[in-house]
Short mmCIF file of N, CA and C and ligand atoms in Angstrom, two decimals:
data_model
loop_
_atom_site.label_atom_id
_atom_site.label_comp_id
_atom_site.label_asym_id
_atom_site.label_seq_id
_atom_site.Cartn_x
_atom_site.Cartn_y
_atom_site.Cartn_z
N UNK A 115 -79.41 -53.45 148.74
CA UNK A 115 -79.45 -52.09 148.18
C UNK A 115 -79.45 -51.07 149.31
N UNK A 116 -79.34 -50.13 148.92
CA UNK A 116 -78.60 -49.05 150.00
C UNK A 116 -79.36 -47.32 149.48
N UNK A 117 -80.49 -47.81 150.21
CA UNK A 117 -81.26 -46.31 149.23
C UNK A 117 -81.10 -45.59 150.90
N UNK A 118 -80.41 -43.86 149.85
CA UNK A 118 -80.33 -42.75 151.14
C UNK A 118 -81.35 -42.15 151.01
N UNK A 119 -82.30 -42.10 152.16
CA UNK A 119 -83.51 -41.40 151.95
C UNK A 119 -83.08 -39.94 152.23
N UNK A 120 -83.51 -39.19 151.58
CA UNK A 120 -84.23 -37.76 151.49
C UNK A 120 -83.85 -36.95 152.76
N UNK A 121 -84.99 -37.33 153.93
CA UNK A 121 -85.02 -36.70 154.81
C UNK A 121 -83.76 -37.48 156.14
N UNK A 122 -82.84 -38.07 155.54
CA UNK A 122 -81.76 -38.21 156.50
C UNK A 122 -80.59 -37.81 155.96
N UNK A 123 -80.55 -36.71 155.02
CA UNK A 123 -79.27 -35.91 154.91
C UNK A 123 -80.39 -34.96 154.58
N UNK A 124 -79.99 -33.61 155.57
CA UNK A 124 -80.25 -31.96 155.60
C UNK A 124 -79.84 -31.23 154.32
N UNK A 125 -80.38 -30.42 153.86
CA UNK A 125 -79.57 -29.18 153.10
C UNK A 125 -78.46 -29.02 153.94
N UNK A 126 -77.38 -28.17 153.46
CA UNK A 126 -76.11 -27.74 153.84
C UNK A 126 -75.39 -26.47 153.03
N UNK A 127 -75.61 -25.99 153.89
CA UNK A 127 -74.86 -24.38 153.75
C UNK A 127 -73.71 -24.82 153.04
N UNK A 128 -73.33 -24.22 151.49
CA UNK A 128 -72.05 -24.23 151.08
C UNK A 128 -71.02 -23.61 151.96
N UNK A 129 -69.76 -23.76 152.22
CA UNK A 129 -68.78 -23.07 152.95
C UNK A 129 -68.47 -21.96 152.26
N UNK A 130 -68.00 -20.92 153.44
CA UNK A 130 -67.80 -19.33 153.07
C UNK A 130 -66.78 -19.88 152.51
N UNK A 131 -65.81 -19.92 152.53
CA UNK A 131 -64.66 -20.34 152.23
C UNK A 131 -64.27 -20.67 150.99
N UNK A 132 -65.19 -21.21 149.96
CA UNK A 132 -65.38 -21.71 148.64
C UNK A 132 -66.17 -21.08 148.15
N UNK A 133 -67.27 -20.59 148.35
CA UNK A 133 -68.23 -19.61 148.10
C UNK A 133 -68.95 -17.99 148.13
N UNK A 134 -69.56 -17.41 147.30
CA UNK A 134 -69.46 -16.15 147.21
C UNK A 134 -71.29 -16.29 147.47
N UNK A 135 -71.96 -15.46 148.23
CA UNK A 135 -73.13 -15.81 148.40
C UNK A 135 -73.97 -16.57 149.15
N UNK A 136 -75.13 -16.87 149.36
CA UNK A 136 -76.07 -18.01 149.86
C UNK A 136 -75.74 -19.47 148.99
N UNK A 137 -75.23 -20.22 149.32
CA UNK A 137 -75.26 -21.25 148.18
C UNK A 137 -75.87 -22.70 149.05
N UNK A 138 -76.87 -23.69 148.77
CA UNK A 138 -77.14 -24.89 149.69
C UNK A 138 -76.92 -26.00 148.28
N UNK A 139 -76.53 -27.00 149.54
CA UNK A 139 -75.97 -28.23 148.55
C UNK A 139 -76.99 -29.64 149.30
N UNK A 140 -77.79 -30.42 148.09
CA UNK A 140 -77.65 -31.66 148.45
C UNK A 140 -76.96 -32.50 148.13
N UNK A 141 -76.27 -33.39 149.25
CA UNK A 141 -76.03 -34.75 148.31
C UNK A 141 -76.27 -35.62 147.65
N UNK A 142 -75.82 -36.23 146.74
CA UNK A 142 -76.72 -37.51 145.89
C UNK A 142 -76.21 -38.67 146.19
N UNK A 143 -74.44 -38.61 146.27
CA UNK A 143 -73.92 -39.78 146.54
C UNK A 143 -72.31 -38.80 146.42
N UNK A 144 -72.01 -39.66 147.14
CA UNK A 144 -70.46 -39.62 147.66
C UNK A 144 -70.03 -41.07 147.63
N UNK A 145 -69.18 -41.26 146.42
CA UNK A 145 -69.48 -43.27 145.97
C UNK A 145 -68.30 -43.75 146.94
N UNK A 146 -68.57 -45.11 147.19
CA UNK A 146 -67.62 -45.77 147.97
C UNK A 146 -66.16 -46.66 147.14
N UNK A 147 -65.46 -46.86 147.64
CA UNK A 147 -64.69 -47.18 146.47
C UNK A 147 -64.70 -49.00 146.28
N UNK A 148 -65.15 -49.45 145.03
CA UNK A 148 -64.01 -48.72 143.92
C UNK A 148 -64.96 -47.72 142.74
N UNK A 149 -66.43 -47.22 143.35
CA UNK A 149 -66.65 -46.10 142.94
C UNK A 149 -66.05 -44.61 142.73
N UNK A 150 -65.95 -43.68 141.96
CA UNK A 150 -64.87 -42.46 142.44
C UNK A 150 -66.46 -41.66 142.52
N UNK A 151 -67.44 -41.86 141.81
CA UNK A 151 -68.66 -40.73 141.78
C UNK A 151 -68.79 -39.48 142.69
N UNK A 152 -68.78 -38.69 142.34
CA UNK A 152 -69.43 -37.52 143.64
C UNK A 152 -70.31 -37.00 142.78
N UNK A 153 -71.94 -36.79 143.82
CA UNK A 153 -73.15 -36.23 142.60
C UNK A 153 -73.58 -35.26 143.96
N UNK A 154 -73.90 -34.11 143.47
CA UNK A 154 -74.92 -32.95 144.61
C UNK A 154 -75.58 -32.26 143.27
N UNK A 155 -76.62 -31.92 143.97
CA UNK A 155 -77.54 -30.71 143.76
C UNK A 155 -77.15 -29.56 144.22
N UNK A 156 -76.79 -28.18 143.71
CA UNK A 156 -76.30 -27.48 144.17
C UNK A 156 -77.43 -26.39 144.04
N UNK A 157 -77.52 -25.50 144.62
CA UNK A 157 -78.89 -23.77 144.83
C UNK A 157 -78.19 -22.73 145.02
N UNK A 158 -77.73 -22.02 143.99
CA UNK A 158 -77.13 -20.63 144.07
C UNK A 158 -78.61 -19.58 143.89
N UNK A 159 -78.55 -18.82 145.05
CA UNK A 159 -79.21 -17.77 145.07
C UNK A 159 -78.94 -16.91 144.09
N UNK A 160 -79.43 -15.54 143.79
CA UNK A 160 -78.65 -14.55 142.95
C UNK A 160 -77.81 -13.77 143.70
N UNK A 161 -76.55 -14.16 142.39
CA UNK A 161 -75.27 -13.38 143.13
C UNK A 161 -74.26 -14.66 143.17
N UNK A 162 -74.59 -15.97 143.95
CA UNK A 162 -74.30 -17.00 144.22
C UNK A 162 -73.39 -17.60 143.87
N UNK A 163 -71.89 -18.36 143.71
CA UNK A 163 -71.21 -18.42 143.03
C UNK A 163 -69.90 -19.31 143.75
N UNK A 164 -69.32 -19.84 142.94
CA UNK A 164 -67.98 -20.78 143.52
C UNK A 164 -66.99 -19.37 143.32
N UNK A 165 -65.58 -19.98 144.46
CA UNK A 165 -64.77 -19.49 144.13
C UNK A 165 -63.76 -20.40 142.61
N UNK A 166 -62.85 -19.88 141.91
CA UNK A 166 -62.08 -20.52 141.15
C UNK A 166 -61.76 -21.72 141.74
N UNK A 167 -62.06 -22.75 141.06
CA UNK A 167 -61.37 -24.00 141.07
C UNK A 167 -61.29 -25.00 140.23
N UNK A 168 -60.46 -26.16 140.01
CA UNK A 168 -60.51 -27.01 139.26
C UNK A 168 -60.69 -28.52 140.05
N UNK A 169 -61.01 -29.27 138.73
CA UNK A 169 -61.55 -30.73 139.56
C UNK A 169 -60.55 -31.40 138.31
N UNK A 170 -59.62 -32.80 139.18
CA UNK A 170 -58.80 -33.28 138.76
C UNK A 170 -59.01 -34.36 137.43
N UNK A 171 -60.96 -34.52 137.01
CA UNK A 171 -61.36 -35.77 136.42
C UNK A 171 -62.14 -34.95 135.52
N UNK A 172 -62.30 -33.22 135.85
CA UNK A 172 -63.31 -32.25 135.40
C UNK A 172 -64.47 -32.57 135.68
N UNK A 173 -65.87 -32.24 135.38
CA UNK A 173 -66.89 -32.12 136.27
C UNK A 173 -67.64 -32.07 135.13
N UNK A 174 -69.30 -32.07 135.07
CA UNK A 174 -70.38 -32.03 134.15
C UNK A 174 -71.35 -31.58 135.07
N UNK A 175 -71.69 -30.42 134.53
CA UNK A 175 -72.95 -29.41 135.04
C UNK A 175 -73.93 -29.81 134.68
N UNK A 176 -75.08 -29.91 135.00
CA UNK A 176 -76.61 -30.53 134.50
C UNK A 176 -77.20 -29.32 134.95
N UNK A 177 -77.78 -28.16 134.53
CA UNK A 177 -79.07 -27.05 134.88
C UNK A 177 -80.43 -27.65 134.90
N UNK A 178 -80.47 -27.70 136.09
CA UNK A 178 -82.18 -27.92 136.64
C UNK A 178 -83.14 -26.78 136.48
N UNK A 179 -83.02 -25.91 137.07
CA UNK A 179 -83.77 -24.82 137.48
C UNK A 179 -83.03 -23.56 137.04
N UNK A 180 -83.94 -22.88 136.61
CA UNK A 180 -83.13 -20.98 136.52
C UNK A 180 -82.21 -20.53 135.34
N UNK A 181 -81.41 -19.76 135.83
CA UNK A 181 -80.57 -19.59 135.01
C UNK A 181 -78.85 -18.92 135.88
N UNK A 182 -77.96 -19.75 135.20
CA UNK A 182 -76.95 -20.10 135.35
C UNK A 182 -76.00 -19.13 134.87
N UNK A 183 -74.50 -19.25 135.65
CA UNK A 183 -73.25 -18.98 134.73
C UNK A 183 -72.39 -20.32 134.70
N UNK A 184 -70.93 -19.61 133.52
CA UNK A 184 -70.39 -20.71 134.27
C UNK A 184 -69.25 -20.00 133.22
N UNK A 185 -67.82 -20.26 133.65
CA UNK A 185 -66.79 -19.22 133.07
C UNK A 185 -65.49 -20.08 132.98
N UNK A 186 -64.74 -20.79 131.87
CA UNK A 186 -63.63 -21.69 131.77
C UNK A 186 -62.58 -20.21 131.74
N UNK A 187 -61.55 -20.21 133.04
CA UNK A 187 -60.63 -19.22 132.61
C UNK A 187 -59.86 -18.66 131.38
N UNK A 188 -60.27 -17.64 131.51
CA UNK A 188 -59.57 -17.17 129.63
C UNK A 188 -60.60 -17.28 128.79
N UNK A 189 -61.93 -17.93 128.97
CA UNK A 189 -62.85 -17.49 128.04
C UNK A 189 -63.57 -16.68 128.40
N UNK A 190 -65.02 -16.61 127.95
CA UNK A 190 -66.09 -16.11 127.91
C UNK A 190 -67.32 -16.36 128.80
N UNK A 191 -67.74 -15.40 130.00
CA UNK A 191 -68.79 -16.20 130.85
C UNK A 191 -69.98 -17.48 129.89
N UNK A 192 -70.52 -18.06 130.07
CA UNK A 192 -71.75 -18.99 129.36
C UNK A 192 -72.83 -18.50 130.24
N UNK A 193 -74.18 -18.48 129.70
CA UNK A 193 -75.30 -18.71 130.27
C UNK A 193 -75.41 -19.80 130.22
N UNK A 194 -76.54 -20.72 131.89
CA UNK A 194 -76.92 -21.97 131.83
C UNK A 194 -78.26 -21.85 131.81
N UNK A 195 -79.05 -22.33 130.59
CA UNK A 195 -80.46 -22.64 131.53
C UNK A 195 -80.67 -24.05 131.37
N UNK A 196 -82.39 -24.73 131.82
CA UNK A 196 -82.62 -25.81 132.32
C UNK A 196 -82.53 -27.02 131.00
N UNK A 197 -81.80 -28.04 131.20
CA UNK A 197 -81.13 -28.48 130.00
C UNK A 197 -79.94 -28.70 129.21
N UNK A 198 -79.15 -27.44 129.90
CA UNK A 198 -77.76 -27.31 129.44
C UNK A 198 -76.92 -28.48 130.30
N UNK A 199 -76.14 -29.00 129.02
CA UNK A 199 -75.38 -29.60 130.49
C UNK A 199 -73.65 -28.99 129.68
N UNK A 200 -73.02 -28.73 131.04
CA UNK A 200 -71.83 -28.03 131.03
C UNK A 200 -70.91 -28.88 131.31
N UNK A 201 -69.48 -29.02 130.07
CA UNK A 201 -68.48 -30.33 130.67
C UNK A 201 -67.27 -29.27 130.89
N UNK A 202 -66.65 -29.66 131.78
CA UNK A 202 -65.59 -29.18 132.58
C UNK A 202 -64.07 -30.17 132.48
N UNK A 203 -63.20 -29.54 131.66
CA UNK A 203 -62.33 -30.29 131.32
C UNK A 203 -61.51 -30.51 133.02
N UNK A 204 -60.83 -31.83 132.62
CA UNK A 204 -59.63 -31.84 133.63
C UNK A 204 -59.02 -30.73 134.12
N UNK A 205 -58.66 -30.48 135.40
CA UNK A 205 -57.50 -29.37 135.94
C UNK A 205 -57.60 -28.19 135.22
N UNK A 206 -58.43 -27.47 134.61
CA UNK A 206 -58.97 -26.27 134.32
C UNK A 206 -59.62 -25.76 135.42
N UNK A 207 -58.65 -23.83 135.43
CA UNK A 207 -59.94 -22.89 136.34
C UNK A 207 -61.08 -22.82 135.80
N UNK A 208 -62.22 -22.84 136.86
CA UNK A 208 -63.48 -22.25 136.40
C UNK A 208 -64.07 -22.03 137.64
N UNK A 209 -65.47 -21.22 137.18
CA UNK A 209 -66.38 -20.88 138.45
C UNK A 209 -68.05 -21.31 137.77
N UNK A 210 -69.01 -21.56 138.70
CA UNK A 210 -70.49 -21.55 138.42
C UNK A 210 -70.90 -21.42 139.01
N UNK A 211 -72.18 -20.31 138.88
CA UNK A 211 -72.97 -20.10 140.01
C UNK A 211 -74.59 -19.28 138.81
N UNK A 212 -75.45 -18.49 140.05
CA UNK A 212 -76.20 -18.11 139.50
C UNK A 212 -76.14 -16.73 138.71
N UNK A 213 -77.06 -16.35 138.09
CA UNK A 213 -77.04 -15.32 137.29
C UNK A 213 -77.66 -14.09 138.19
N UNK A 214 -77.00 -12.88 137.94
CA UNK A 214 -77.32 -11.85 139.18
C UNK A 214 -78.01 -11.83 139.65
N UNK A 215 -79.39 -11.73 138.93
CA UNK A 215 -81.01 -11.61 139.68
C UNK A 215 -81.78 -13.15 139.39
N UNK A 216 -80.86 -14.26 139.32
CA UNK A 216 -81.56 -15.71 139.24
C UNK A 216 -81.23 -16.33 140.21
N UNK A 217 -82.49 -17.39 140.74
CA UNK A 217 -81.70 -18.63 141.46
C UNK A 217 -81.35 -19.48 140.20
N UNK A 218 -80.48 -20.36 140.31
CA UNK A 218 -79.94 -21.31 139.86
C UNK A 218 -79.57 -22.76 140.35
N UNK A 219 -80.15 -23.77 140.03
CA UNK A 219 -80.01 -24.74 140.34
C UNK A 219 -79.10 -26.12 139.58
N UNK A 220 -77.76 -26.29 139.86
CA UNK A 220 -77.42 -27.82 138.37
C UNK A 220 -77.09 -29.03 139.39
N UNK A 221 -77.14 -30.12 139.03
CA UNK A 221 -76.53 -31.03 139.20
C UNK A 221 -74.80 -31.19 139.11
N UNK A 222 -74.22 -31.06 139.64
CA UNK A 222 -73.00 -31.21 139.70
C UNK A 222 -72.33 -32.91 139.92
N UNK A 223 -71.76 -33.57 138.99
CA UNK A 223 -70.87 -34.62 138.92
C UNK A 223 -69.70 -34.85 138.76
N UNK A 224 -69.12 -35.45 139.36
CA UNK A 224 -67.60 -35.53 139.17
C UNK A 224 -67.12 -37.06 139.95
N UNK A 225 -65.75 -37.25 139.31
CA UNK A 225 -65.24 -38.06 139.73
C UNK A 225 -63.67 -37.92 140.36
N UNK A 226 -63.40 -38.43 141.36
CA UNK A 226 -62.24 -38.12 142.05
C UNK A 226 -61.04 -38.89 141.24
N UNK A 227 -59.83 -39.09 141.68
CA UNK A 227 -58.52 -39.60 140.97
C UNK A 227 -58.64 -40.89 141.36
N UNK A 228 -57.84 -41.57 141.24
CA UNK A 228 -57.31 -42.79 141.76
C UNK A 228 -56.87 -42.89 143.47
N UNK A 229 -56.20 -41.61 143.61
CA UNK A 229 -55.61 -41.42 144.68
C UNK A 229 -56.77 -41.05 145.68
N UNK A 230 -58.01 -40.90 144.97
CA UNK A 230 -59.00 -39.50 145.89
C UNK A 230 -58.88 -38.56 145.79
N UNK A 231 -57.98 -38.06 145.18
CA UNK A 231 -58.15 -36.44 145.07
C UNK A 231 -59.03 -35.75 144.38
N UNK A 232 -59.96 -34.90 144.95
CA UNK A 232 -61.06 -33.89 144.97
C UNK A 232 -60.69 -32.59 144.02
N UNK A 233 -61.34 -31.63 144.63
CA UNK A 233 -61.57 -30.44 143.91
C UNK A 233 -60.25 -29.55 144.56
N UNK A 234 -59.51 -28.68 143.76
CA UNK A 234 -58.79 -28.18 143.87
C UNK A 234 -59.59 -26.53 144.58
N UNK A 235 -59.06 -25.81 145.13
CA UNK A 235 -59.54 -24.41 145.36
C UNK A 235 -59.06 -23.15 145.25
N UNK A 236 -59.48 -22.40 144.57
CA UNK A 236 -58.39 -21.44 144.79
C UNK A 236 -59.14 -19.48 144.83
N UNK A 237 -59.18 -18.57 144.85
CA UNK A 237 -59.36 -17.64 145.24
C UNK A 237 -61.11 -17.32 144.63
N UNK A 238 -61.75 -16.16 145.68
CA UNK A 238 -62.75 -16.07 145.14
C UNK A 238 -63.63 -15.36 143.79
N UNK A 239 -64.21 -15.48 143.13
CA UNK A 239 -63.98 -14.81 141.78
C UNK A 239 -64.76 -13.47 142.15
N UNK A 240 -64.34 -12.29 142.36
CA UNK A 240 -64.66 -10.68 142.18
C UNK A 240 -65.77 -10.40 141.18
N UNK A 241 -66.03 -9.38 141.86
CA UNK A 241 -67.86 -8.71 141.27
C UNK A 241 -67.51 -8.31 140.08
N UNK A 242 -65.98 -8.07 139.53
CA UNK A 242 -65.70 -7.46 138.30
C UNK A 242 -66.07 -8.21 137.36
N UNK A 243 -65.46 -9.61 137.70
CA UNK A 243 -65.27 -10.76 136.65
C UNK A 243 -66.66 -11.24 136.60
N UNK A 244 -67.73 -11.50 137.82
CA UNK A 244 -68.64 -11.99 137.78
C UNK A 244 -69.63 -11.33 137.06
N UNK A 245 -69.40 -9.92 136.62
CA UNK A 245 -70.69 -9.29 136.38
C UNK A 245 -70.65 -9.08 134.65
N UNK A 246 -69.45 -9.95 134.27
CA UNK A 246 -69.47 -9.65 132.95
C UNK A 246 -70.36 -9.99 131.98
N UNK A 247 -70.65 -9.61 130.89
CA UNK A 247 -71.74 -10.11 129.82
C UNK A 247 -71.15 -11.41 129.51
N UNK A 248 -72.49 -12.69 129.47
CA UNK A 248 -72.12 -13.65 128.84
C UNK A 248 -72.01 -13.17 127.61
N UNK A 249 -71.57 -14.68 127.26
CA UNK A 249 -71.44 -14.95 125.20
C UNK A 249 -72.72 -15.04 124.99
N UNK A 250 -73.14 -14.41 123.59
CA UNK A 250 -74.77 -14.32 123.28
C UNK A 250 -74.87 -16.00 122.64
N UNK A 251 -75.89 -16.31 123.13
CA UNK A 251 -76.31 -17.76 122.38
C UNK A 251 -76.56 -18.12 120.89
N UNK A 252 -76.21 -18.54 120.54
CA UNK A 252 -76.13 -18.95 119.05
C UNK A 252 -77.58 -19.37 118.75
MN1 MN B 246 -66.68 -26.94 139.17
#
């Protein structure tokens, strides 16, 4: 067995590059193959936020802590709080991060292709789009 302890992988600064904000990521696992798994803990500060992207297998949000967004292009922002879990279709834009004045914390899962191919990336999502009213909760 192959347990990664804790204190031998650091927090890690999300990249500017993908990110809008303070954002820190742990890892959980990055699976070996013929695993495809990828699992992190992700910490959006408020404000905090991915740029647009899609994941080729789609992704499942788990909310730990706080309160959340999370926005499938062409719909309606969502609130996340602790409990929600968010599924992310195949090759769909989207963004998630925290809620203006929240930290936010989810579990992020996904699985890569056959080939390996990861998360797609693409531009960062603007204070316009981000600051919109979610959908009221049912
Ligand atoms: Mn995603």
């Amino acid at each position: 067995m192959d347990i990664k302890r804790a204190n031998s992988r650091p927090t890690k600064v999300a990249p500017e590059a993908n990110f809008t904000g303070h954002v820190m990521q742990d890892a959980i696992i990055v699976g070996e193959a013929p695993s495809r798994m990828r699992a992190s803990s992700v910490t959006f500060t408020p404000g905090g936020r991915t740029a647009w992207h899609s994941h080729p297998v789609g992704q499942t949000l788990y909310c730990l802590v706080g309160v959340g967004r999370v926005q499938l292009e062409g719909e309606q922002v969502q609130e996340l709080h602790p409990g929600d879990t968010a599924v992310i279709p195949p090759d769909t834009r989207h963004w998630h991060g925290s809620a203006p004045d929240r930290l936010f914390t989810h579990l992020a899962m996904s699985e890569t292709t056959d080939s390996g191919a990861g998360t797609e990336w693409f531009e960062k999502v603007s204070d316009d789009d981000y600051v919109k009213t979610p959908e009221a909760i049912a």
